[in-house]
PDB file of C-alpha atoms in Angstrom:
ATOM      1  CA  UNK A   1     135.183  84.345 120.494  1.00 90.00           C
ATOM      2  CA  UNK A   2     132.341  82.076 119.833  1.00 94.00           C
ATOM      3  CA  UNK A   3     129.340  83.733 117.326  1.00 96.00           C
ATOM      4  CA  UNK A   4     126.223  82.305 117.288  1.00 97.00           C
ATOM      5  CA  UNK A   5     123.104  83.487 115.109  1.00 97.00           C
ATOM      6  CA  UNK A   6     119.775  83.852 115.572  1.00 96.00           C
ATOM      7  CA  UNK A   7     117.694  80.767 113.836  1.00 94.00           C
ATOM      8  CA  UNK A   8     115.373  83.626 112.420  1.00 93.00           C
ATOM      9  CA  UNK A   9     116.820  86.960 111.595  1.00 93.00           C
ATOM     10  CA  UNK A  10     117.521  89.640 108.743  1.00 90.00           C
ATOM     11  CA  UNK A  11     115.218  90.473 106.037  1.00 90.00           C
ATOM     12  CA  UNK A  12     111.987  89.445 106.116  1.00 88.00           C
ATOM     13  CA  UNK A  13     109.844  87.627 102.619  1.00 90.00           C
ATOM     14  CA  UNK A  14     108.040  91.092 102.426  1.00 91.00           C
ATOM     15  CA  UNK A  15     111.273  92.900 102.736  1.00 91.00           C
ATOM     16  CA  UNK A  16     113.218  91.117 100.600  1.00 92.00           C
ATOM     17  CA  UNK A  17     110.507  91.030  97.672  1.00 93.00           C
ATOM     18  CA  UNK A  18     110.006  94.808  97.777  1.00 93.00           C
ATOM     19  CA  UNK A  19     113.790  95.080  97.410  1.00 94.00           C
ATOM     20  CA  UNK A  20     114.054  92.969  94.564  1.00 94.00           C
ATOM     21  CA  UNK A  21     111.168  94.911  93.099  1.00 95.00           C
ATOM     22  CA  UNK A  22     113.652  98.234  93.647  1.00 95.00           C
ATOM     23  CA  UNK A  23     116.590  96.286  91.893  1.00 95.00           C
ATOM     24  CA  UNK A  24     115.042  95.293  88.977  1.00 95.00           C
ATOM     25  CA  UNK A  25     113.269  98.191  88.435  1.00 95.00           C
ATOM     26  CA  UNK A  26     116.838 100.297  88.626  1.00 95.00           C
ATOM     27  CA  UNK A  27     118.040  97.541  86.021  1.00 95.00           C
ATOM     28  CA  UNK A  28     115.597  97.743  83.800  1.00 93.00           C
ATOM     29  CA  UNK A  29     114.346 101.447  83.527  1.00 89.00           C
ATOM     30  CA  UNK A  30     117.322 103.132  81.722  1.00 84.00           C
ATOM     31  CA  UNK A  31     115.507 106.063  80.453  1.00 88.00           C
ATOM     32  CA  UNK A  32     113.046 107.571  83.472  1.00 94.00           C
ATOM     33  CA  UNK A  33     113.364 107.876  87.001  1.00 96.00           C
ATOM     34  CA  UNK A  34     113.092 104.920  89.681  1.00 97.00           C
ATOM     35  CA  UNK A  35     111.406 106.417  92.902  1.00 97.00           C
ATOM     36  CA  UNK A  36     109.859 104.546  96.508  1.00 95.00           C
ATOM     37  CA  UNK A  37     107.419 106.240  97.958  1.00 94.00           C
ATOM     38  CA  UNK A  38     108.424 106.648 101.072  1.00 91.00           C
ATOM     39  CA  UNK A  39     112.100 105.192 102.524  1.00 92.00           C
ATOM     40  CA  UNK A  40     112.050 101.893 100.967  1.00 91.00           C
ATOM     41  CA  UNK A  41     113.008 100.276 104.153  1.00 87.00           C
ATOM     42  CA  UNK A  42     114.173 101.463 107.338  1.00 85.00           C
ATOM     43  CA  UNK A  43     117.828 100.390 107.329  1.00 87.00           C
ATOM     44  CA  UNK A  44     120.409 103.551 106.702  1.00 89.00           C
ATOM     45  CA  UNK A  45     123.107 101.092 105.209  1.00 88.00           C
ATOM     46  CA  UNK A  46     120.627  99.463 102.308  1.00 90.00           C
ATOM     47  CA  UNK A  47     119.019 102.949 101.746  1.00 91.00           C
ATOM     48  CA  UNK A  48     122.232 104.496 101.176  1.00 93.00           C
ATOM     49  CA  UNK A  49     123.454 101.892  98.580  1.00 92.00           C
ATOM     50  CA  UNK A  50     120.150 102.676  97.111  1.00 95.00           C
ATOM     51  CA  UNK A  51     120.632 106.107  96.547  1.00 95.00           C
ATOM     52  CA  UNK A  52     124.235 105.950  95.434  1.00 95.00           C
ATOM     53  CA  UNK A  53     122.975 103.598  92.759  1.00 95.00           C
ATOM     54  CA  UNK A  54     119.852 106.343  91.983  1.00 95.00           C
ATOM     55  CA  UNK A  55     116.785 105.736  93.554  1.00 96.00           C
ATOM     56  CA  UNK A  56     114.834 108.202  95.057  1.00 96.00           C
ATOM     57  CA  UNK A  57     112.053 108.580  97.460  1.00 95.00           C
ATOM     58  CA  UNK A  58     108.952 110.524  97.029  1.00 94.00           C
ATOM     59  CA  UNK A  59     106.488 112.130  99.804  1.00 91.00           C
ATOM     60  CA  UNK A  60     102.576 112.995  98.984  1.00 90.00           C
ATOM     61  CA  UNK A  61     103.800 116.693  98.520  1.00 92.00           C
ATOM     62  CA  UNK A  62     106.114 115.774  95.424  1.00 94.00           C
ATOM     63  CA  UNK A  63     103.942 112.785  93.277  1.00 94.00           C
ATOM     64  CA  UNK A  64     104.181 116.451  91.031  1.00 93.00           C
ATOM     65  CA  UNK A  65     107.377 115.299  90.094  1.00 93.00           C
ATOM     66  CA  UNK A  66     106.655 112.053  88.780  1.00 96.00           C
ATOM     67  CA  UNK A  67     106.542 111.691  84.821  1.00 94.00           C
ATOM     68  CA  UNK A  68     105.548 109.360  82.104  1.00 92.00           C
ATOM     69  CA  UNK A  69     108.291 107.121  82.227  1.00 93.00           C
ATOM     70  CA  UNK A  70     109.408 106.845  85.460  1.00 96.00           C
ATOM     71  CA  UNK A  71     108.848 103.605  87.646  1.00 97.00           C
ATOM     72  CA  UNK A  72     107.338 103.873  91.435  1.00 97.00           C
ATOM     73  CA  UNK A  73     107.836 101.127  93.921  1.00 97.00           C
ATOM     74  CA  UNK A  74     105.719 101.009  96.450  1.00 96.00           C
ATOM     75  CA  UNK A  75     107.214  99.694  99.563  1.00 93.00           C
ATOM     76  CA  UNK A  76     106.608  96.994 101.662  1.00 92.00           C
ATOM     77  CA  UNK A  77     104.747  98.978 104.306  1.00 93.00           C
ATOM     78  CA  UNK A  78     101.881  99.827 101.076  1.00 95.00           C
ATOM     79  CA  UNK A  79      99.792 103.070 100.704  1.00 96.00           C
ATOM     80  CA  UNK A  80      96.582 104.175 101.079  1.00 96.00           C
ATOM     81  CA  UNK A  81      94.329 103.835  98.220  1.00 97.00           C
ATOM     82  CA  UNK A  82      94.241 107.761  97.531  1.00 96.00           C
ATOM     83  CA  UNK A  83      98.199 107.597  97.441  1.00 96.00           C
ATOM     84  CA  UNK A  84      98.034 104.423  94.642  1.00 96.00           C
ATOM     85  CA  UNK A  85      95.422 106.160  92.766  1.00 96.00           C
ATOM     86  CA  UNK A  86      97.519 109.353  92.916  1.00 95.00           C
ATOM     87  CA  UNK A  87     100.502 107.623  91.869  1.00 96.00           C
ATOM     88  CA  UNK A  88      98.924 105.378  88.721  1.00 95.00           C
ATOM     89  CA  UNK A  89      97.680 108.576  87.333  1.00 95.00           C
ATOM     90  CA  UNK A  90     100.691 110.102  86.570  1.00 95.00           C
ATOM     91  CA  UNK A  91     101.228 107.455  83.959  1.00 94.00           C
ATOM     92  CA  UNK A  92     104.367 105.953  85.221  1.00 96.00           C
ATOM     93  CA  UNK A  93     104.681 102.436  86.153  1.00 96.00           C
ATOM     94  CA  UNK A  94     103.659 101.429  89.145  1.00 96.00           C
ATOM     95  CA  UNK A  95     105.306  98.256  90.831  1.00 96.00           C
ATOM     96  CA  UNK A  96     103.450  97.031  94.219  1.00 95.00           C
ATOM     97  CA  UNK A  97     105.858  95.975  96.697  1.00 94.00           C
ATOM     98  CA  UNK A  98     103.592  96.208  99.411  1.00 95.00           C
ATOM     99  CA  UNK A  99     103.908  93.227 101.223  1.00 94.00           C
ATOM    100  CA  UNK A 100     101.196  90.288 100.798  1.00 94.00           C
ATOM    101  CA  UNK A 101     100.293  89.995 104.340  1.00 94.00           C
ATOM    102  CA  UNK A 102     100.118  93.543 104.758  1.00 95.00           C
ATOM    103  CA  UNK A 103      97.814  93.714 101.896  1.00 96.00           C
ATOM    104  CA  UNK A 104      95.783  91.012 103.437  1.00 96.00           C
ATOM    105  CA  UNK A 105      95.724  92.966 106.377  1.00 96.00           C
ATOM    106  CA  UNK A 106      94.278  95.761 104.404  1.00 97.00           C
ATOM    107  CA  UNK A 107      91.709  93.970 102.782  1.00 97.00           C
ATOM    108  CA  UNK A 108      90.213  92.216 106.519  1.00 97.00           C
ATOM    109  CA  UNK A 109      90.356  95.725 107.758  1.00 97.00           C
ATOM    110  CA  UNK A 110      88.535  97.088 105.262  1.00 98.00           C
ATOM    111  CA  UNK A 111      85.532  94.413 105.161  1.00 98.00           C
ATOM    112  CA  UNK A 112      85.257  95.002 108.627  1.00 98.00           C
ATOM    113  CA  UNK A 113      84.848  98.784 108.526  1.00 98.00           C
ATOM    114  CA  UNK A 114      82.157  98.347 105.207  1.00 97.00           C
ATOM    115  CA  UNK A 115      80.393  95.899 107.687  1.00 97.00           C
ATOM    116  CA  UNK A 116      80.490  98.726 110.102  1.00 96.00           C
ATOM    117  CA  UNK A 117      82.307  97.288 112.825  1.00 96.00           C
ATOM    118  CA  UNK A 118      84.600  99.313 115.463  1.00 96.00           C
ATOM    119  CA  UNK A 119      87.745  98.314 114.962  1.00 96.00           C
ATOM    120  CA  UNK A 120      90.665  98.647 118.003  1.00 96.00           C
ATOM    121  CA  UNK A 121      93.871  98.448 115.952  1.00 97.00           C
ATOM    122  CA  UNK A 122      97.563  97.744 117.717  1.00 96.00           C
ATOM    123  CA  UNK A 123     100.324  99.994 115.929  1.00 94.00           C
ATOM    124  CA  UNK A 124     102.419 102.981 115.489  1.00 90.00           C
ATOM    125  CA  UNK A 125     100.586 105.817 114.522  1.00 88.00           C
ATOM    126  CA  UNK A 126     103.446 107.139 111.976  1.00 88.00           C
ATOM    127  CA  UNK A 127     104.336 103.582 110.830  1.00 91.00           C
ATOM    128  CA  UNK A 128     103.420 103.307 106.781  1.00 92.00           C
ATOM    129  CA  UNK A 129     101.600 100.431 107.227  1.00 94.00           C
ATOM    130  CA  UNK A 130      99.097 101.484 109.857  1.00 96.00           C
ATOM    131  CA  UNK A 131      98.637 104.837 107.748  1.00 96.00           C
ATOM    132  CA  UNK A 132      97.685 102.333 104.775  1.00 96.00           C
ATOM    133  CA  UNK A 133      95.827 100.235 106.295  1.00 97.00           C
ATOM    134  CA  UNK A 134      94.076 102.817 108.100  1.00 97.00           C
ATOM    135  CA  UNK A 135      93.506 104.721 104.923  1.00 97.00           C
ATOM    136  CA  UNK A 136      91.740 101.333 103.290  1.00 97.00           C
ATOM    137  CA  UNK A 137      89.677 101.078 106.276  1.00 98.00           C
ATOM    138  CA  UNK A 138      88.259 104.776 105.746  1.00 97.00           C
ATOM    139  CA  UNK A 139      87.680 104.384 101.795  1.00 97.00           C
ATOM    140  CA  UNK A 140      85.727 101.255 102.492  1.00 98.00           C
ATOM    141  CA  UNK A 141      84.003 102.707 105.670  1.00 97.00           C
ATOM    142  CA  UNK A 142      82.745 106.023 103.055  1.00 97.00           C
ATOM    143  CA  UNK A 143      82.127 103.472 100.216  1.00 97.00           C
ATOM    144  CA  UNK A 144      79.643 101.874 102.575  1.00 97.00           C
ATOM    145  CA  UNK A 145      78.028 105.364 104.404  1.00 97.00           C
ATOM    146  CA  UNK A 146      79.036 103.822 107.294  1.00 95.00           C
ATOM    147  CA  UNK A 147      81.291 105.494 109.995  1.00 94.00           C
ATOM    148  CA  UNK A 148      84.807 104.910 111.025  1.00 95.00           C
ATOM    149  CA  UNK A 149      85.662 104.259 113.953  1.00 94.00           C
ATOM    150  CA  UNK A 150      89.407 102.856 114.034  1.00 96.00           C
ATOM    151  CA  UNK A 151      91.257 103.121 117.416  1.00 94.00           C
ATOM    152  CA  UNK A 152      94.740 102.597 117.330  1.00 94.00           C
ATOM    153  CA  UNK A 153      96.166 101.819 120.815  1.00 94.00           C
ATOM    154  CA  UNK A 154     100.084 100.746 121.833  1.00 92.00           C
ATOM    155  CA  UNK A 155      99.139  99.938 125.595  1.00 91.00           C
ATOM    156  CA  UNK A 156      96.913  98.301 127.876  1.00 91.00           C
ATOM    157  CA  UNK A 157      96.754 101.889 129.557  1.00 90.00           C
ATOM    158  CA  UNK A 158      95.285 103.261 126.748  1.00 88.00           C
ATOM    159  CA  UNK A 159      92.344 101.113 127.084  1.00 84.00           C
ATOM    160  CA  UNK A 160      91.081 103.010 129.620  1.00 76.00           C
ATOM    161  CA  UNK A 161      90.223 106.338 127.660  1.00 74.00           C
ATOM    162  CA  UNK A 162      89.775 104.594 124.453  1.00 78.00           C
ATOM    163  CA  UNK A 163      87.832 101.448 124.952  1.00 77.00           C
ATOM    164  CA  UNK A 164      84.600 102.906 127.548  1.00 76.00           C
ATOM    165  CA  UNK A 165      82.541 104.260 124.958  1.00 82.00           C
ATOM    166  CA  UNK A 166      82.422 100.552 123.107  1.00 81.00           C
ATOM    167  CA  UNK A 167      81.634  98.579 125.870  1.00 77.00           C
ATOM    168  CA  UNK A 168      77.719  98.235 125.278  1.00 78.00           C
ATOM    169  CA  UNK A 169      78.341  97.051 121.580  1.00 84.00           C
ATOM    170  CA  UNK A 170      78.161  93.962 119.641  1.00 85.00           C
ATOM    171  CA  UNK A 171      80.351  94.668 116.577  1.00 94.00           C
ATOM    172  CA  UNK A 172      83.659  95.199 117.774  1.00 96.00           C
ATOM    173  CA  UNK A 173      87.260  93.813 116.308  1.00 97.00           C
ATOM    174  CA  UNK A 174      90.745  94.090 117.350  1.00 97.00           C
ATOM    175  CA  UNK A 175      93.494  93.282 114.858  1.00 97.00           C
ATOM    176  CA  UNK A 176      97.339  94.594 114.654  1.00 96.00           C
ATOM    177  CA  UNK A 177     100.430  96.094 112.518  1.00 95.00           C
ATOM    178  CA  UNK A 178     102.587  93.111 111.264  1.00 92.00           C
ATOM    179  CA  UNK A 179     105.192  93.707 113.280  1.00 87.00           C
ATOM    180  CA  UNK A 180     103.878  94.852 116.701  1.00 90.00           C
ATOM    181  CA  UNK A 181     104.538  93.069 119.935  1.00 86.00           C
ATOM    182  CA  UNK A 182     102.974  89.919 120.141  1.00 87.00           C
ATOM    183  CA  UNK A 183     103.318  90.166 124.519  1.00 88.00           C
ATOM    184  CA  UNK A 184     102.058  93.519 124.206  1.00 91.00           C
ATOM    185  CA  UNK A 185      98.714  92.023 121.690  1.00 94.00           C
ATOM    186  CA  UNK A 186      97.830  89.763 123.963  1.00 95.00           C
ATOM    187  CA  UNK A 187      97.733  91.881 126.786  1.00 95.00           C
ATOM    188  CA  UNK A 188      95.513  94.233 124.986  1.00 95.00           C
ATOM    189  CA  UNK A 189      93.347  91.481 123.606  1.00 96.00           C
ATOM    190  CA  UNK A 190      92.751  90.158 127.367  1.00 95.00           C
ATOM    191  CA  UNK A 191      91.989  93.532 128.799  1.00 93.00           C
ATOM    192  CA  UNK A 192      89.130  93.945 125.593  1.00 93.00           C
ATOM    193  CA  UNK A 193      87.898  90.717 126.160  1.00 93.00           C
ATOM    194  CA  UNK A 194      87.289  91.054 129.486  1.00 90.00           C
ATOM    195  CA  UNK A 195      85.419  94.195 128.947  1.00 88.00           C
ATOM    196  CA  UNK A 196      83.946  93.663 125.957  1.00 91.00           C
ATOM    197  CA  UNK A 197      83.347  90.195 125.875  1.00 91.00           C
ATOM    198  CA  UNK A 198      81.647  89.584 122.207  1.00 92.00           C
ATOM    199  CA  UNK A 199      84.875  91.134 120.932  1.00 94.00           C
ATOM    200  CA  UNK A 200      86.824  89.751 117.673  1.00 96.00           C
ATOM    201  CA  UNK A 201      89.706  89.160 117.690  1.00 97.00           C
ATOM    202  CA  UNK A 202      92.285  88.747 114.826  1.00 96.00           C
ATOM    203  CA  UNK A 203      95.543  87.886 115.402  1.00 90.00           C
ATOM    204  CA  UNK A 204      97.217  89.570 112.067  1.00 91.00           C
ATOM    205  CA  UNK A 205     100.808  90.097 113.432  1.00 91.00           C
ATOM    206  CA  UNK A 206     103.176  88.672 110.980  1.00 89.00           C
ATOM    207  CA  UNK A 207     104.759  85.252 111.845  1.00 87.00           C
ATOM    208  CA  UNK A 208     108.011  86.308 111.072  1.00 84.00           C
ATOM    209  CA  UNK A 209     107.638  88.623 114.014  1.00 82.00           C
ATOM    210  CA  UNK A 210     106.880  85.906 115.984  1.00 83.00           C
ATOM    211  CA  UNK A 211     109.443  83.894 114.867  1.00 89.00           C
ATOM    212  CA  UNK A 212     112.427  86.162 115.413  1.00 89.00           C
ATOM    213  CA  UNK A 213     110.877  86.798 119.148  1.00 88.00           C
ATOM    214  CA  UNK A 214     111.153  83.337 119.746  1.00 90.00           C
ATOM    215  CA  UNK A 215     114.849  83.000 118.091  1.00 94.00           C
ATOM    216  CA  UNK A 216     115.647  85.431 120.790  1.00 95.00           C
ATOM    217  CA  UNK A 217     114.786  84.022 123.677  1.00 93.00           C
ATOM    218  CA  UNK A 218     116.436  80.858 122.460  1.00 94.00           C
ATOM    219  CA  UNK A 219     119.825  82.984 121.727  1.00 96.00           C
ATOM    220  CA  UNK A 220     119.918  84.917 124.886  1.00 95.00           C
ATOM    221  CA  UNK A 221     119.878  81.023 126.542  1.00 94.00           C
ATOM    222  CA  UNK A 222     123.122  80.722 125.025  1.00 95.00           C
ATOM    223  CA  UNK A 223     125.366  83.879 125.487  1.00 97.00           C
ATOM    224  CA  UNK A 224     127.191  86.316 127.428  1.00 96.00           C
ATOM    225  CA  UNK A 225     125.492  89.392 124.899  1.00 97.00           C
ATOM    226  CA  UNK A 226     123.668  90.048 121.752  1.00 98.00           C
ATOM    227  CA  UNK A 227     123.994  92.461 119.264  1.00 98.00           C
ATOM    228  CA  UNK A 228     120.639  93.136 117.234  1.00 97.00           C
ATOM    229  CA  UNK A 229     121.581  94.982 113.822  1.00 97.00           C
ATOM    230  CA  UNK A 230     119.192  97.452 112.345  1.00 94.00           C
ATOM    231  CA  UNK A 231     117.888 100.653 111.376  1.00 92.00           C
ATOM    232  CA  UNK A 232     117.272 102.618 115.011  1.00 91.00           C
ATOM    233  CA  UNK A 233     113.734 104.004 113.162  1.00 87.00           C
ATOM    234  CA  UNK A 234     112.788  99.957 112.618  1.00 87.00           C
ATOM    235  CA  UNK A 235     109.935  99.407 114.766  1.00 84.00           C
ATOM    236  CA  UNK A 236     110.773  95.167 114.955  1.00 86.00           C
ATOM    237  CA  UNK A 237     114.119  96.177 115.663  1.00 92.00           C
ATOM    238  CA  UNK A 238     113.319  97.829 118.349  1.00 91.00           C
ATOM    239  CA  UNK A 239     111.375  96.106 119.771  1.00 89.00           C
ATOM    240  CA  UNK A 240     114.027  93.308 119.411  1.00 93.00           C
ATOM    241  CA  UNK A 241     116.558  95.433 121.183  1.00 96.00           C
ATOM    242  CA  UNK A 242     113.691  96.151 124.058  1.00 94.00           C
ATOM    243  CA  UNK A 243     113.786  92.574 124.811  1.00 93.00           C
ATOM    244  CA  UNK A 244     117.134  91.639 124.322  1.00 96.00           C
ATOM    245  CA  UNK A 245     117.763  94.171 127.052  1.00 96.00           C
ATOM    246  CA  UNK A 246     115.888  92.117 129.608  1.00 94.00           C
ATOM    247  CA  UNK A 247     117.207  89.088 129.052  1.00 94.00           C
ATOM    248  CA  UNK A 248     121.037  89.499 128.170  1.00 93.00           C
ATOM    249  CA  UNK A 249     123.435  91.822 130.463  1.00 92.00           C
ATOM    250  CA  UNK A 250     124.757  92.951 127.338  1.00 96.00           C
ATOM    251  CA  UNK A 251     122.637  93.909 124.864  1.00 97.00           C
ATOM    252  CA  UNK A 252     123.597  96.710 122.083  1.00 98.00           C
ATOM    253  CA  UNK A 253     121.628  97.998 118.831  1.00 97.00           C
ATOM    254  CA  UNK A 254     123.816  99.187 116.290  1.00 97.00           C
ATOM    255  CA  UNK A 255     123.403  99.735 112.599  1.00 95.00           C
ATOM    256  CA  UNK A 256     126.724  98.686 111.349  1.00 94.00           C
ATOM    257  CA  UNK A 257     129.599  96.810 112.512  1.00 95.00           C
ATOM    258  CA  UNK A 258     131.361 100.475 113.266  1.00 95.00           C
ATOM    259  CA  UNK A 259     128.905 100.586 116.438  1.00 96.00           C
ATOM    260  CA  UNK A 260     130.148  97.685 118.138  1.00 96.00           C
ATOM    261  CA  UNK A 261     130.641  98.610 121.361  1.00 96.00           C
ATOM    262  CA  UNK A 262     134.219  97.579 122.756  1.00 94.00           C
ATOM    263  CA  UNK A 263     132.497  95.499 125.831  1.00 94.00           C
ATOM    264  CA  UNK A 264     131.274  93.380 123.338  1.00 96.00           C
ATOM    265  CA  UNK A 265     135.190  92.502 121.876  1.00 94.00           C
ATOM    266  CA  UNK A 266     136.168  91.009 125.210  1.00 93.00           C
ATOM    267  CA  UNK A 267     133.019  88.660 125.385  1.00 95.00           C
ATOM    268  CA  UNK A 268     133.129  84.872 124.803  1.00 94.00           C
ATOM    269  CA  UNK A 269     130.096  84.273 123.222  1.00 96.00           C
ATOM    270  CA  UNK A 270     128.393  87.108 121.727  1.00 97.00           C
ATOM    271  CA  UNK A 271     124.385  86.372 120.016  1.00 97.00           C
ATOM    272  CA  UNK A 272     123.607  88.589 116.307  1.00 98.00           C
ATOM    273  CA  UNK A 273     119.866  89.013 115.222  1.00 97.00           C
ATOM    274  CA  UNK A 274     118.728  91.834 113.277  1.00 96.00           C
ATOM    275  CA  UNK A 275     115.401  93.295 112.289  1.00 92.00           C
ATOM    276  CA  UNK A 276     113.264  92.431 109.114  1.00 90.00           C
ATOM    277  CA  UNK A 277     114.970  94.886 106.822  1.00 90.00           C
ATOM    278  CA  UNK A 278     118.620  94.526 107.866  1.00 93.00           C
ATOM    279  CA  UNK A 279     120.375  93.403 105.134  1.00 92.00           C
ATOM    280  CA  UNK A 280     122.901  90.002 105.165  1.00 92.00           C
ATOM    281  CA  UNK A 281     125.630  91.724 104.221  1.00 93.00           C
ATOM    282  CA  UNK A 282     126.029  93.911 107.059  1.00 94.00           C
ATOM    283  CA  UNK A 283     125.089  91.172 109.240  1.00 96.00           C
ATOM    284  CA  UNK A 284     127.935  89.380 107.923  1.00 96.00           C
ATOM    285  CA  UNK A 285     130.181  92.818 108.593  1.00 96.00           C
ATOM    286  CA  UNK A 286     129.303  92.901 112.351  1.00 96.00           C
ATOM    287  CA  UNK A 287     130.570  89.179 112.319  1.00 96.00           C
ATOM    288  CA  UNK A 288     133.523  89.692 110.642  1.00 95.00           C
ATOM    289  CA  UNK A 289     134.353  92.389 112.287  1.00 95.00           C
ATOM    290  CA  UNK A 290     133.939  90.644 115.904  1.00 95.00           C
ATOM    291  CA  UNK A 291     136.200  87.758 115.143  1.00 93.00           C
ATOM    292  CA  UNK A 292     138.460  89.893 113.617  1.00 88.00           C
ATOM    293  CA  UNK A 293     138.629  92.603 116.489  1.00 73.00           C
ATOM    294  CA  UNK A 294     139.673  94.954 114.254  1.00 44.00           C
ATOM    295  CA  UNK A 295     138.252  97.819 111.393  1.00 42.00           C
ATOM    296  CA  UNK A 296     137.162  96.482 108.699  1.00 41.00           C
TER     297      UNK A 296
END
């Protein structure tokens, strides 16, 4: 069996800083409690390891629990400026992990809505980073007295209930999670532009994303299946798995190399990519474990 990797694929720079800021902080704070708020990434194998070795995760309903002492790492996704004040007066420390295009993201979000612009925003409602940035948008939006308007939409068809009330106006911007669907962006930025024709747009979606998009198509040239490795709750894994189904015959998403379906065993060549917070060594397991054809 021949295995051939995806040029772009595994953790992402955001990831992997956040998850350096969770290891050092476990090494260093002996005395208090290390917490994320919220999962620290979505990949059940790393989160486990995580928690074996201590860290816990915090929700709004227990920053009660937090004491002088502890440490807080904020995850790649970030928080909304009522969670980080919430969190730095407690008196722990508080180490930002939030990633730095994320937080960029934030900040052009947040200028727009002081300038009092309507902004159309492509995401997942329940993803942490649209909930941050989101929640920047509002504080800067109230800071100003001007109103909100932020209109999250996944789908060209959602355009049609959301986007009629806007059509008339002159201040309009469309901008986008990190990791959503470049194919589905554009489509969405064609459809506003076409009705609202003085629209901004902002292309924010992480290159990474891109990149990794692009590795696929490239690696689905060049086998009989791919497997794409990541948590099943990872939106850019998804989505990675959503388009390696259309181009490959056999196309699996698994979280660990025990998932490998047997079809896969009797292939000749046989693709791996993985989403932005899949760690490298359970990439390397799913390898091993495929030339191997055998448990690990």
């Amino acid at each position: 069996m021949k295995i051939i990797r995806a040029e772009c694929m595994g953790f992402c720079a955001g990831v992997r800083r956040a998850v350096q800021c969770a290891d050092k902080a476990l090494l260093e704070n002996k005395d208090g409690q290390v917490y994320t708020f919220g999962p620290l990434i979505h990949n059940p194998v790393a989160l486990k390891n995580f928690e074996e070795r201590g860290l816990k995760v915090l929700d709004e309903n227990s920053i009660n629990k937090i004491k002088k002492g502890d440490t807080v790492v904020i995850r790649a996704h970030g928080v909304t400026p009522e969670i980080f004040e919430s969190l730095e007066s407690t008196g722990a420390e508080i180490i930002n992990g939030t990633c730095p295009i994320v937080q960029v993201n934030q900040k052009k979000c947040a200028d727009y809505a002081k300038d009092g612009y309507i902004i159309f925003f492509t995401g997942d409602k329940d993803h942490g980073e649209v909930i941050g940035i989101e929640g920047a948008a509002k504080k800067a939006a109230l800071e100003a007295g001007k109103k909100l308007n932020f209109i999250l939409v996944k789908s060209v068809d959602e355009l049609k209930d959301s986007a009629g009330p806007f059509l008339n106006k002159s201040n309009v911007v469309l901008l986008s999670q990190t990791t959503f669907s470049i194919k589905i962006f554009d489509e969405i930025a064609s459809e506003l532009k076409e009705k609202i024709p003085s629209i901004e747009i902002v292309k924010s979606i992480c290159p990474a994303t891109h990149e990794r998009q692009s590795s696929l198509d490239k690696l689905c040239a060049q086998v009989e299946g791919v497997i794409v490795i990541g948590g099943k709750n990872s939106a850019n894994t998804t989505r990675l798995f959503n388009k390696a189904q259309k181009l490959c015959v056999h196309a699996a998403l698994i979280e660990n190399a025990s998932e490998i379906p047997e079809e896969f065993f009797a292939l000749k060549t046989v693709g791996l990519t993985a989403g932005a917070s899949t760690p490298d060594d359970v990439i390397d397991e799913v390898e091993k474990k495929l030339l191997s054809n055998h448990e690990i």
